[in-house]
PDB file of C-alpha atoms in Angstrom:
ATOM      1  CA  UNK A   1      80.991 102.991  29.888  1.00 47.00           C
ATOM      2  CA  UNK A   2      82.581 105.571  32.129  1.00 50.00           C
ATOM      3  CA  UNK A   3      86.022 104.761  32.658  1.00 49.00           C
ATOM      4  CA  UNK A   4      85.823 104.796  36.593  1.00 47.00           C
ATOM      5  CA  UNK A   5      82.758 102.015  36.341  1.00 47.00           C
ATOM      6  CA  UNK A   6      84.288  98.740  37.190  1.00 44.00           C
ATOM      7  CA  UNK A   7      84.207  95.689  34.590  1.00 50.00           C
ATOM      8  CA  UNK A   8      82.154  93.067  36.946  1.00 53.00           C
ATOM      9  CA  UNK A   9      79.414  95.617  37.110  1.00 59.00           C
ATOM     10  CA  UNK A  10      76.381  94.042  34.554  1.00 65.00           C
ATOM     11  CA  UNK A  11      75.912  96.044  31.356  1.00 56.00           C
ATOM     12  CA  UNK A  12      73.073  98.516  31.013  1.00 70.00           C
ATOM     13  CA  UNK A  13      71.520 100.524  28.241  1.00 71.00           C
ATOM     14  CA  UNK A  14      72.993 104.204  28.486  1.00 86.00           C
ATOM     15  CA  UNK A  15      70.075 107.022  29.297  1.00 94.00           C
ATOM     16  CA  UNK A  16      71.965 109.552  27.707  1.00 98.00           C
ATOM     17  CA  UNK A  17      74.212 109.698  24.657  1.00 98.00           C
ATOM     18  CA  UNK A  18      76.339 112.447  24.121  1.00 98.00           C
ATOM     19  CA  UNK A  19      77.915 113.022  19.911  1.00 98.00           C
ATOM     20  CA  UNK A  20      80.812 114.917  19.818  1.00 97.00           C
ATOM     21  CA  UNK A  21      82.359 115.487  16.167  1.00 96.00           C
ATOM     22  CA  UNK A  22      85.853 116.370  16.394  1.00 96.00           C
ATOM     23  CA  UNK A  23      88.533 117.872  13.325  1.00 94.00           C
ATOM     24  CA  UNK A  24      91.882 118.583  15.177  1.00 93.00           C
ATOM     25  CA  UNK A  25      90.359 118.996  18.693  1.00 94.00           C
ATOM     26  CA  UNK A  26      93.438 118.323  20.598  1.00 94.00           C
ATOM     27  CA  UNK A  27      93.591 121.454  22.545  1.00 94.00           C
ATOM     28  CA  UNK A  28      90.219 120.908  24.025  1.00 95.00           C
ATOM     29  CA  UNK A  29      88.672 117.500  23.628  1.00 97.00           C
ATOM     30  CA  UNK A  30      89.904 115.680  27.391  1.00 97.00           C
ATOM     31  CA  UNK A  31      88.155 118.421  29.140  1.00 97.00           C
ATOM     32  CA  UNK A  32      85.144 118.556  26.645  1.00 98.00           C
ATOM     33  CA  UNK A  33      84.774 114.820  27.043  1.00 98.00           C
ATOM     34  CA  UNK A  34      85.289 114.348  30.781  1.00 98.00           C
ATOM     35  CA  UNK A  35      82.515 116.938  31.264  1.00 98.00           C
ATOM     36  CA  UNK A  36      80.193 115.092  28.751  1.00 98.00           C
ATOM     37  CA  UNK A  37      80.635 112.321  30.466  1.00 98.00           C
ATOM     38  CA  UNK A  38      79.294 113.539  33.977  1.00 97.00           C
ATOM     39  CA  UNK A  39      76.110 114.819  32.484  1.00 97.00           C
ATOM     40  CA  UNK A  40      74.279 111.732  33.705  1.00 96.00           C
ATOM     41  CA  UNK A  41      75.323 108.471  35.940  1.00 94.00           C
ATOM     42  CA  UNK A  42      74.643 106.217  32.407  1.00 95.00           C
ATOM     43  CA  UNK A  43      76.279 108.235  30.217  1.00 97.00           C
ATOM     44  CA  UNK A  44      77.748 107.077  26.668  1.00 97.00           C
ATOM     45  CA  UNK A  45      79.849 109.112  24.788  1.00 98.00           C
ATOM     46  CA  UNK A  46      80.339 109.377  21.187  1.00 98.00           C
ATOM     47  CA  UNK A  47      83.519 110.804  19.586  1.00 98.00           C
ATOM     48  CA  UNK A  48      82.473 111.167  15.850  1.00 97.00           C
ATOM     49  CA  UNK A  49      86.289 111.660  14.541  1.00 96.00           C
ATOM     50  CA  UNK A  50      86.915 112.876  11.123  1.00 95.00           C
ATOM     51  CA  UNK A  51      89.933 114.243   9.323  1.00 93.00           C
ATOM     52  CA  UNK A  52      92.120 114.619  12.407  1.00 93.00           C
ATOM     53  CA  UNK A  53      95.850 114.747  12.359  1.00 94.00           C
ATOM     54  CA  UNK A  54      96.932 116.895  15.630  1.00 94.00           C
ATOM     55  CA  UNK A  55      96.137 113.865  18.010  1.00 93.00           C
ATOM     56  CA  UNK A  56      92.835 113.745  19.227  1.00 95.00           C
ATOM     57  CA  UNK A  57      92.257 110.267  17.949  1.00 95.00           C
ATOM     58  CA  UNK A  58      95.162 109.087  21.257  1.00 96.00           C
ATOM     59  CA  UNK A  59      93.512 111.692  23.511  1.00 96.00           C
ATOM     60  CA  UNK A  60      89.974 110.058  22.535  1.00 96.00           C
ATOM     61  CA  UNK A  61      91.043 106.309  22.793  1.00 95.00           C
ATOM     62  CA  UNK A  62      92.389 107.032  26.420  1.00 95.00           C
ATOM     63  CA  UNK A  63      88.910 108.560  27.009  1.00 95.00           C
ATOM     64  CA  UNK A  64      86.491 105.629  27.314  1.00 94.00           C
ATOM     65  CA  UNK A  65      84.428 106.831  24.958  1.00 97.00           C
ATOM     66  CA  UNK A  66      83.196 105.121  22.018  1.00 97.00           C
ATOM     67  CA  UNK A  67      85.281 105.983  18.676  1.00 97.00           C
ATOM     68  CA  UNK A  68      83.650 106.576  15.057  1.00 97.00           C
ATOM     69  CA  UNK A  69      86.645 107.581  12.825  1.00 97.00           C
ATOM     70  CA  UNK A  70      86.850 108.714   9.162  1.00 96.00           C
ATOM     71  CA  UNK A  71      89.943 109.633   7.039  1.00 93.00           C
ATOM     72  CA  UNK A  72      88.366 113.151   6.282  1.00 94.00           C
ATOM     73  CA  UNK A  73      86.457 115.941   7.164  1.00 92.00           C
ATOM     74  CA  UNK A  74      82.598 115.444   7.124  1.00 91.00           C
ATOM     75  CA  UNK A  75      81.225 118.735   8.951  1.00 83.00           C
ATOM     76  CA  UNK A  76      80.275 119.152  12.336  1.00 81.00           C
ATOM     77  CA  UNK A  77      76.743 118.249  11.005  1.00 94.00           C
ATOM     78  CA  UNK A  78      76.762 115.159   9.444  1.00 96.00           C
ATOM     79  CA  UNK A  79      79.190 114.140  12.389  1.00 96.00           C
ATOM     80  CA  UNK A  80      76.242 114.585  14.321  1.00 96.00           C
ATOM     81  CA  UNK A  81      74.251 112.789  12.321  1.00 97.00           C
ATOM     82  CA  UNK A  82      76.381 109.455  12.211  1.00 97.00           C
ATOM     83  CA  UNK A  83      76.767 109.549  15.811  1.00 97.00           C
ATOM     84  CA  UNK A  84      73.128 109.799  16.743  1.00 98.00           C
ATOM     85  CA  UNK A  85      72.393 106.864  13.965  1.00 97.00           C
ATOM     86  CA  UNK A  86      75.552 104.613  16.211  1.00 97.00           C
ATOM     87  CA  UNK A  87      73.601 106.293  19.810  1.00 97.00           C
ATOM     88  CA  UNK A  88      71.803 103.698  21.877  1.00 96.00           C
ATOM     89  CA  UNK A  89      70.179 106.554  25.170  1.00 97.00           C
ATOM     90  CA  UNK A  90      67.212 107.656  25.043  1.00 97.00           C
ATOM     91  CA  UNK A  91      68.482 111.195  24.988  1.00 98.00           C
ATOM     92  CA  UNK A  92      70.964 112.404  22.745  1.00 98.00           C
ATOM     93  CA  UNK A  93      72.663 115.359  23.679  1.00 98.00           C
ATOM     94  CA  UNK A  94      74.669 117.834  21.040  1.00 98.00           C
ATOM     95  CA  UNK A  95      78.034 119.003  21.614  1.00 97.00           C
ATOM     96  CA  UNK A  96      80.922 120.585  20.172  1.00 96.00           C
ATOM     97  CA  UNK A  97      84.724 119.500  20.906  1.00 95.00           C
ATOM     98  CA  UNK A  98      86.431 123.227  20.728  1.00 93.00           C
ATOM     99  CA  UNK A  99      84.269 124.317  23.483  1.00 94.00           C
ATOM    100  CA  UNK A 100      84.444 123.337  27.022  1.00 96.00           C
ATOM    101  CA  UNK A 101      81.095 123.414  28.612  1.00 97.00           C
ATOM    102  CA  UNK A 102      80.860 122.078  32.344  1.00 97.00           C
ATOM    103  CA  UNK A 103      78.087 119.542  32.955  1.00 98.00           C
ATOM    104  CA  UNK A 104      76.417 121.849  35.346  1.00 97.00           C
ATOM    105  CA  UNK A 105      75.579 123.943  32.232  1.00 97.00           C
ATOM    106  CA  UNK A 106      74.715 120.517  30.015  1.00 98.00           C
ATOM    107  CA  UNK A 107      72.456 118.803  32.387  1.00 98.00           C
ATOM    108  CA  UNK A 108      69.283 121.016  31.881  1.00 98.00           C
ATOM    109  CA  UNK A 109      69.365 119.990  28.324  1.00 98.00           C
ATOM    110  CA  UNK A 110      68.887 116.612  29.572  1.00 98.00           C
ATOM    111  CA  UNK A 111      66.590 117.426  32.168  1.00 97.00           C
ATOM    112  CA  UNK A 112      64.061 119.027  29.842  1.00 98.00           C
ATOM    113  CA  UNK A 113      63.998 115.653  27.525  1.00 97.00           C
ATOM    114  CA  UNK A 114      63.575 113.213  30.641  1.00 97.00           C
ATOM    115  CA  UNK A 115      60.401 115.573  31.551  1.00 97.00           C
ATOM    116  CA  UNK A 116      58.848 115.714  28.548  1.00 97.00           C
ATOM    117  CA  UNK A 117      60.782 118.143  25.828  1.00 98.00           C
ATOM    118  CA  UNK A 118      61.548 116.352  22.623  1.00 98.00           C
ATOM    119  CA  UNK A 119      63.474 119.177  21.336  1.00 98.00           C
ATOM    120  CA  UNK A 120      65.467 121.196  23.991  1.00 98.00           C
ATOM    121  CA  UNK A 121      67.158 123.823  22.345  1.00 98.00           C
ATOM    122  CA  UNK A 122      69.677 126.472  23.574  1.00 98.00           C
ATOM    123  CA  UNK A 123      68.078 129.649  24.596  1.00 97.00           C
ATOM    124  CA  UNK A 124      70.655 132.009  22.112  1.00 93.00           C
ATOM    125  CA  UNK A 125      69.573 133.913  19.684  1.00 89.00           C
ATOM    126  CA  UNK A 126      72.776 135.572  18.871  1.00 83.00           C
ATOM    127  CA  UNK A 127      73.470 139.498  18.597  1.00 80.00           C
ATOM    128  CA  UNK A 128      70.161 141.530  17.801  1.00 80.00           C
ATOM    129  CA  UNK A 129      71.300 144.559  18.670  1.00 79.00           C
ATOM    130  CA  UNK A 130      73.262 145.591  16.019  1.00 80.00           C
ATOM    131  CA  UNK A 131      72.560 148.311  13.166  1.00 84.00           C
ATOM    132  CA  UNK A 132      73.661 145.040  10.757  1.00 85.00           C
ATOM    133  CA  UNK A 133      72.334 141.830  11.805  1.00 83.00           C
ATOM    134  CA  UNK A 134      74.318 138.828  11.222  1.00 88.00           C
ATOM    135  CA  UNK A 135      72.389 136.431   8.206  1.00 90.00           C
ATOM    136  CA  UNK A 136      72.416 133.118  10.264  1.00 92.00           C
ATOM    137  CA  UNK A 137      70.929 135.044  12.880  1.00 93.00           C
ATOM    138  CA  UNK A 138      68.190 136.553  10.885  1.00 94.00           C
ATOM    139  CA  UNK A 139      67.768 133.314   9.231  1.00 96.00           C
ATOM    140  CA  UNK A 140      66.749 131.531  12.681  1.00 96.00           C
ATOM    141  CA  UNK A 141      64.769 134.242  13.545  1.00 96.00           C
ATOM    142  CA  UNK A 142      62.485 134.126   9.956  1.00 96.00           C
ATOM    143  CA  UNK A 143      62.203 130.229  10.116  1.00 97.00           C
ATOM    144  CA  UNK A 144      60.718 130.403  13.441  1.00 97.00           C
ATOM    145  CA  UNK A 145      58.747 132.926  12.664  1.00 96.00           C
ATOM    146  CA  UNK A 146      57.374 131.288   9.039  1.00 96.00           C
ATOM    147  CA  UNK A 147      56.935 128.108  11.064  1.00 97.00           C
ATOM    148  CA  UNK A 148      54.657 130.018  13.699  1.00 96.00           C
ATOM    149  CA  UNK A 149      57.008 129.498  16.419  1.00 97.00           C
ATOM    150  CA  UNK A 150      58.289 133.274  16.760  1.00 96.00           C
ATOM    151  CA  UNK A 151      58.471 132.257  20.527  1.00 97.00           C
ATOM    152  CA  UNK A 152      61.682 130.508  19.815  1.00 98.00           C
ATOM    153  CA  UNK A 153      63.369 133.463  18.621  1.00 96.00           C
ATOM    154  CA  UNK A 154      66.576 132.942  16.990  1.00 96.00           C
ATOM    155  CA  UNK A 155      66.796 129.241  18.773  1.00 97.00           C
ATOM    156  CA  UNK A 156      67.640 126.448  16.362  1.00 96.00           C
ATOM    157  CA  UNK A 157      69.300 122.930  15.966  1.00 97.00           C
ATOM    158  CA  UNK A 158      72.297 125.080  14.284  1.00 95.00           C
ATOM    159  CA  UNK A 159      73.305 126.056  17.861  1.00 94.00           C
ATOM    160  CA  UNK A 160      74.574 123.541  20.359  1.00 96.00           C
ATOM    161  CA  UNK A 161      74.097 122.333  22.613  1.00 97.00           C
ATOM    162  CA  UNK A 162      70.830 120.886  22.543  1.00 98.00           C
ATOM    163  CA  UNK A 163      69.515 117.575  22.940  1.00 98.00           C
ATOM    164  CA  UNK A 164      66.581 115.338  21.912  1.00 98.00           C
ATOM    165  CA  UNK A 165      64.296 112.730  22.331  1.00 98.00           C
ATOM    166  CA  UNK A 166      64.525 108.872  21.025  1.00 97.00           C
ATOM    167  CA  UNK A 167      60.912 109.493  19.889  1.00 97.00           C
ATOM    168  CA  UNK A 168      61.693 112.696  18.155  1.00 98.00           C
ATOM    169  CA  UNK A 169      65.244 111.172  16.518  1.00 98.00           C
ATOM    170  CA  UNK A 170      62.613 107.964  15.343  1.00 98.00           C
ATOM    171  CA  UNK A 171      60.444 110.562  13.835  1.00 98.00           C
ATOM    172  CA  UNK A 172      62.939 113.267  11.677  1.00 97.00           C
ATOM    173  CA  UNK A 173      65.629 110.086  11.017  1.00 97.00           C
ATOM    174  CA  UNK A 174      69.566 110.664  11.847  1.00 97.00           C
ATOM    175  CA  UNK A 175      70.211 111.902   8.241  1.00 97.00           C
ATOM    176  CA  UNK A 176      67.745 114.901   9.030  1.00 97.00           C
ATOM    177  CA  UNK A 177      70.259 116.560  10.821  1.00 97.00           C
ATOM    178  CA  UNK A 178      72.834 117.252   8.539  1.00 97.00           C
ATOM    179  CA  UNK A 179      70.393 120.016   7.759  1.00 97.00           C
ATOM    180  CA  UNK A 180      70.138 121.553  10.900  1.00 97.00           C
ATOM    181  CA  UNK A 181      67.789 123.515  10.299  1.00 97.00           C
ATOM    182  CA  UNK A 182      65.512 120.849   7.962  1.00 98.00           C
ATOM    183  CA  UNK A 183      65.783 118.505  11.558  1.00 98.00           C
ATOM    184  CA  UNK A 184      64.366 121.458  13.221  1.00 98.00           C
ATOM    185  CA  UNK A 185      61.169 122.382  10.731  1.00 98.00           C
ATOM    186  CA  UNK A 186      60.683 118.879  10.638  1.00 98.00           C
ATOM    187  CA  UNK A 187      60.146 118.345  14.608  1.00 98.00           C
ATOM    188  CA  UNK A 188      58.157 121.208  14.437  1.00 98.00           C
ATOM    189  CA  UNK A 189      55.703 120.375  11.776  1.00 98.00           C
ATOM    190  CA  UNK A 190      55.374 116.990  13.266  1.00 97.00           C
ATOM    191  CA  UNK A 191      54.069 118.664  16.726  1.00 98.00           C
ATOM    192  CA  UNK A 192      57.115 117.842  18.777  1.00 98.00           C
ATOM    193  CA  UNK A 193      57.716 120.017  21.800  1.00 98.00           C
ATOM    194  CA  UNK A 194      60.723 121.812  20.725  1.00 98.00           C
ATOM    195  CA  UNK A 195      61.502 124.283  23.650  1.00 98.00           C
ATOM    196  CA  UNK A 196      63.812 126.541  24.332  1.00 98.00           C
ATOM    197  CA  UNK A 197      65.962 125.637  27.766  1.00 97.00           C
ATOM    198  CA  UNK A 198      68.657 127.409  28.925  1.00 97.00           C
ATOM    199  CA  UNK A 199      71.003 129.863  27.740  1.00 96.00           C
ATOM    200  CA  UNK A 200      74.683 129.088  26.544  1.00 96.00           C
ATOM    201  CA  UNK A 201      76.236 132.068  25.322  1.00 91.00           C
ATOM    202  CA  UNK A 202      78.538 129.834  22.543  1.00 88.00           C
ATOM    203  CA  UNK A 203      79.716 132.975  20.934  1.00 78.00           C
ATOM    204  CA  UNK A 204      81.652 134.085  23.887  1.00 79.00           C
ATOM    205  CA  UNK A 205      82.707 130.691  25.048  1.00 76.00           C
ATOM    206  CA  UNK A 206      84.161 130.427  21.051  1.00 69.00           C
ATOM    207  CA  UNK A 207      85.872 133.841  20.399  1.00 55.00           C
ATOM    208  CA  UNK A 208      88.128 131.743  17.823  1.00 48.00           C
ATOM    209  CA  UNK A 209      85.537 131.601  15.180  1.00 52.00           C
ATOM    210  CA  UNK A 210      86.045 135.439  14.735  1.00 52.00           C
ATOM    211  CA  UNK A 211      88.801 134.636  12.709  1.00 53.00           C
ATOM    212  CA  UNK A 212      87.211 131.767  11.045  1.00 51.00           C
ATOM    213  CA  UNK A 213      84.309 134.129   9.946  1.00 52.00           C
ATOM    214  CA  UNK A 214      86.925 136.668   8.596  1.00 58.00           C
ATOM    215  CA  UNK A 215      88.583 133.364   6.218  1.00 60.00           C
ATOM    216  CA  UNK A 216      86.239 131.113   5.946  1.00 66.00           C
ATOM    217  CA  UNK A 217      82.816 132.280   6.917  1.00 77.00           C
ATOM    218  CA  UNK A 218      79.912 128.990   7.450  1.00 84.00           C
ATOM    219  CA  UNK A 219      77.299 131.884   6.828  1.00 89.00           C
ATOM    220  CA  UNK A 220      76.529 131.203   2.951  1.00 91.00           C
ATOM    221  CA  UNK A 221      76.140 127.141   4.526  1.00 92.00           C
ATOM    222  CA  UNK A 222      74.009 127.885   7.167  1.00 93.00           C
ATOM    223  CA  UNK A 223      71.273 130.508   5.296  1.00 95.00           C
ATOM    224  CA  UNK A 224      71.558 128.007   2.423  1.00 95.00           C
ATOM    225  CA  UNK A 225      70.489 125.215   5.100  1.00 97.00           C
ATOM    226  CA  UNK A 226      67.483 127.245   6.430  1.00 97.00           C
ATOM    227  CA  UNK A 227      66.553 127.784   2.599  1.00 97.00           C
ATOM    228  CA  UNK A 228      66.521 124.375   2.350  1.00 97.00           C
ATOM    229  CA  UNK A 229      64.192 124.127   5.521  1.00 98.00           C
ATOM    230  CA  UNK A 230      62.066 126.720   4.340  1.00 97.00           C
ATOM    231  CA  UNK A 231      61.847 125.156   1.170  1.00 96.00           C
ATOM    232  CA  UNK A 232      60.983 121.553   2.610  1.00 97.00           C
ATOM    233  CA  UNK A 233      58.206 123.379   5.506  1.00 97.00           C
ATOM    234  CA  UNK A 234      56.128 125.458   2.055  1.00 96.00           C
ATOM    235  CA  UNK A 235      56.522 121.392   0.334  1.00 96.00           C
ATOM    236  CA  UNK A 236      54.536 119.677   3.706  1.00 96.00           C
ATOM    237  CA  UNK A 237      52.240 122.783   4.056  1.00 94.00           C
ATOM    238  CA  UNK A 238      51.266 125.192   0.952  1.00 90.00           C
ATOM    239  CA  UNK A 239      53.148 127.906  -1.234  1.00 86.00           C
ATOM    240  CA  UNK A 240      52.319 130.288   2.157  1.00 87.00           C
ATOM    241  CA  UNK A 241      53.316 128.409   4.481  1.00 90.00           C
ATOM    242  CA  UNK A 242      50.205 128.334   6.012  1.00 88.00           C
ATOM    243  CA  UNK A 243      49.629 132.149   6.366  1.00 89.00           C
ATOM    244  CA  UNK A 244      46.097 132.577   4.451  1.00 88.00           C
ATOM    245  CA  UNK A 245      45.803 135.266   1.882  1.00 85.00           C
ATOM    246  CA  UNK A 246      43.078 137.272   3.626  1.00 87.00           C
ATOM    247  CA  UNK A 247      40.412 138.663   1.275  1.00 87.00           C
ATOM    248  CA  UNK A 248      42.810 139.069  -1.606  1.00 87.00           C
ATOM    249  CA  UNK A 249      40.673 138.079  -4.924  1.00 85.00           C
ATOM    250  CA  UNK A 250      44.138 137.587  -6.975  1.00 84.00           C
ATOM    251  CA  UNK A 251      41.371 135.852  -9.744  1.00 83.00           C
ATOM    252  CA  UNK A 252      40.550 139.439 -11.030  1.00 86.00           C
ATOM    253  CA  UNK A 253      44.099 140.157 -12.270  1.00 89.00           C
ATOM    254  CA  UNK A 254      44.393 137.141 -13.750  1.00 78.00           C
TER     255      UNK A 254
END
């Protein structure tokens, strides 16, 4: 409930859930979650909290949205995860607390899901252009590309925000995406229609990570999750993936 709707008003089913996983958020999270929650007029919000100490848990209580917290740190993704498994809409939109996107910029998300998207994904493929390419971004780009989808580019479930279908959440199961990337292959091999949307550039909105990378870099984690996709996509289709071998007789050097 938002916190402007009054208390006589009869309760309804939210359309759209919004997960937010927060670790020490403080500097961000009123304006993240005021914007998340103007996304649609029946909007829920979910404020996945784990292993905060700075404050966010008072800033989130005052919020109105609804609170999961945990004593530690579980990851951005399987914060995700838990709060989609707690989500009641019918669209679940993806966001991140440390970066302060106005609803303007969220709504297409939703938009594509209440026409007919399952998977609406955001349109950013990351630098390309670049004698070295970054490995998470060449790792999007070559599971799309093994998964016949090279029309997604470098677009994945790794990238918020995105949002998806009820149907398509049924389908993959909230643990799926704690992988990502294994959420992703899995919509796609089960004919979804994962789309790309609309453009967020997230790596100029969070400059901060810079340092992060320089510290404490997610890359090994995030190539190791689209192993793990790729792994699971040659498992449900065959050791090509299935490319066919062409007129290759591999029998005569055998």
């Amino acid at each position: 409930m938002q916190p402007s709707e009054s208390l006589s008003e009869p309760w309804r089913a939210p359309r759209v859930s919004v997960i937010v996983p927060v670790m020490n958020e403080r500097r961000t999270l009123r304006k993240v979650i005021h914007e998340a929650f103007r996304v649609h007029p029946h909007t829920e919000v979910i404020v996945v909290l784990n292993g905060s100490t700075d404050g966010s848990l008072e800033i989130a209580r005052r919020s109105g949205a609804k609170l999961l917290v945990y004593d530690r740190p579980l990851g951005h993704d399987v914060g995700r995860s838990i709060g989609a498994r707690e989500a009641m809409g019918d669209i679940l939109l993806f966001i991140d607390a440390d970066m302060v996107i106005p609803a303007g910029r969220l709504k297409p998300f939703v938009n594509a899901v209440a026409k007919g998207t399952d998977v609406a994904l955001n349109d950013y493929s990351g630098p390309v252009d670049k004698p070295i390419v970054h490995g998470v971004v060449l790792a999007k780009h070559a599971l799309n590309t093994l998964m016949g989808r090279p029309d997604l580019a470098g677009a994945s479930m790794t990238a918020v925000p995105h949002a998806i279908s009820r149907k398509a959440l049924t389908a993959i199961g909230s643990s799926a995406l704690s992988v990502p990337p294994l959420a992703h292959a899995m919509a796609v091999h089960k004919g979804f229609n994962v789309e790309r949307t609309t453009a967020v550039n997230v790596g100029k909105l969070n400059p901060m990570r810079l340092k992060r990378e320089r510290t404490h870099s997610l890359e090994p984690l995030i190539v190791g999750d689209h192993l793990e996709a790729i792994q699971w996509w040659l498992r449900n289709t065959d050791s090509r993936g299935g490319y066919v071998d062409g007129d290759r007789q591999r029998w005569m050097v055998r």
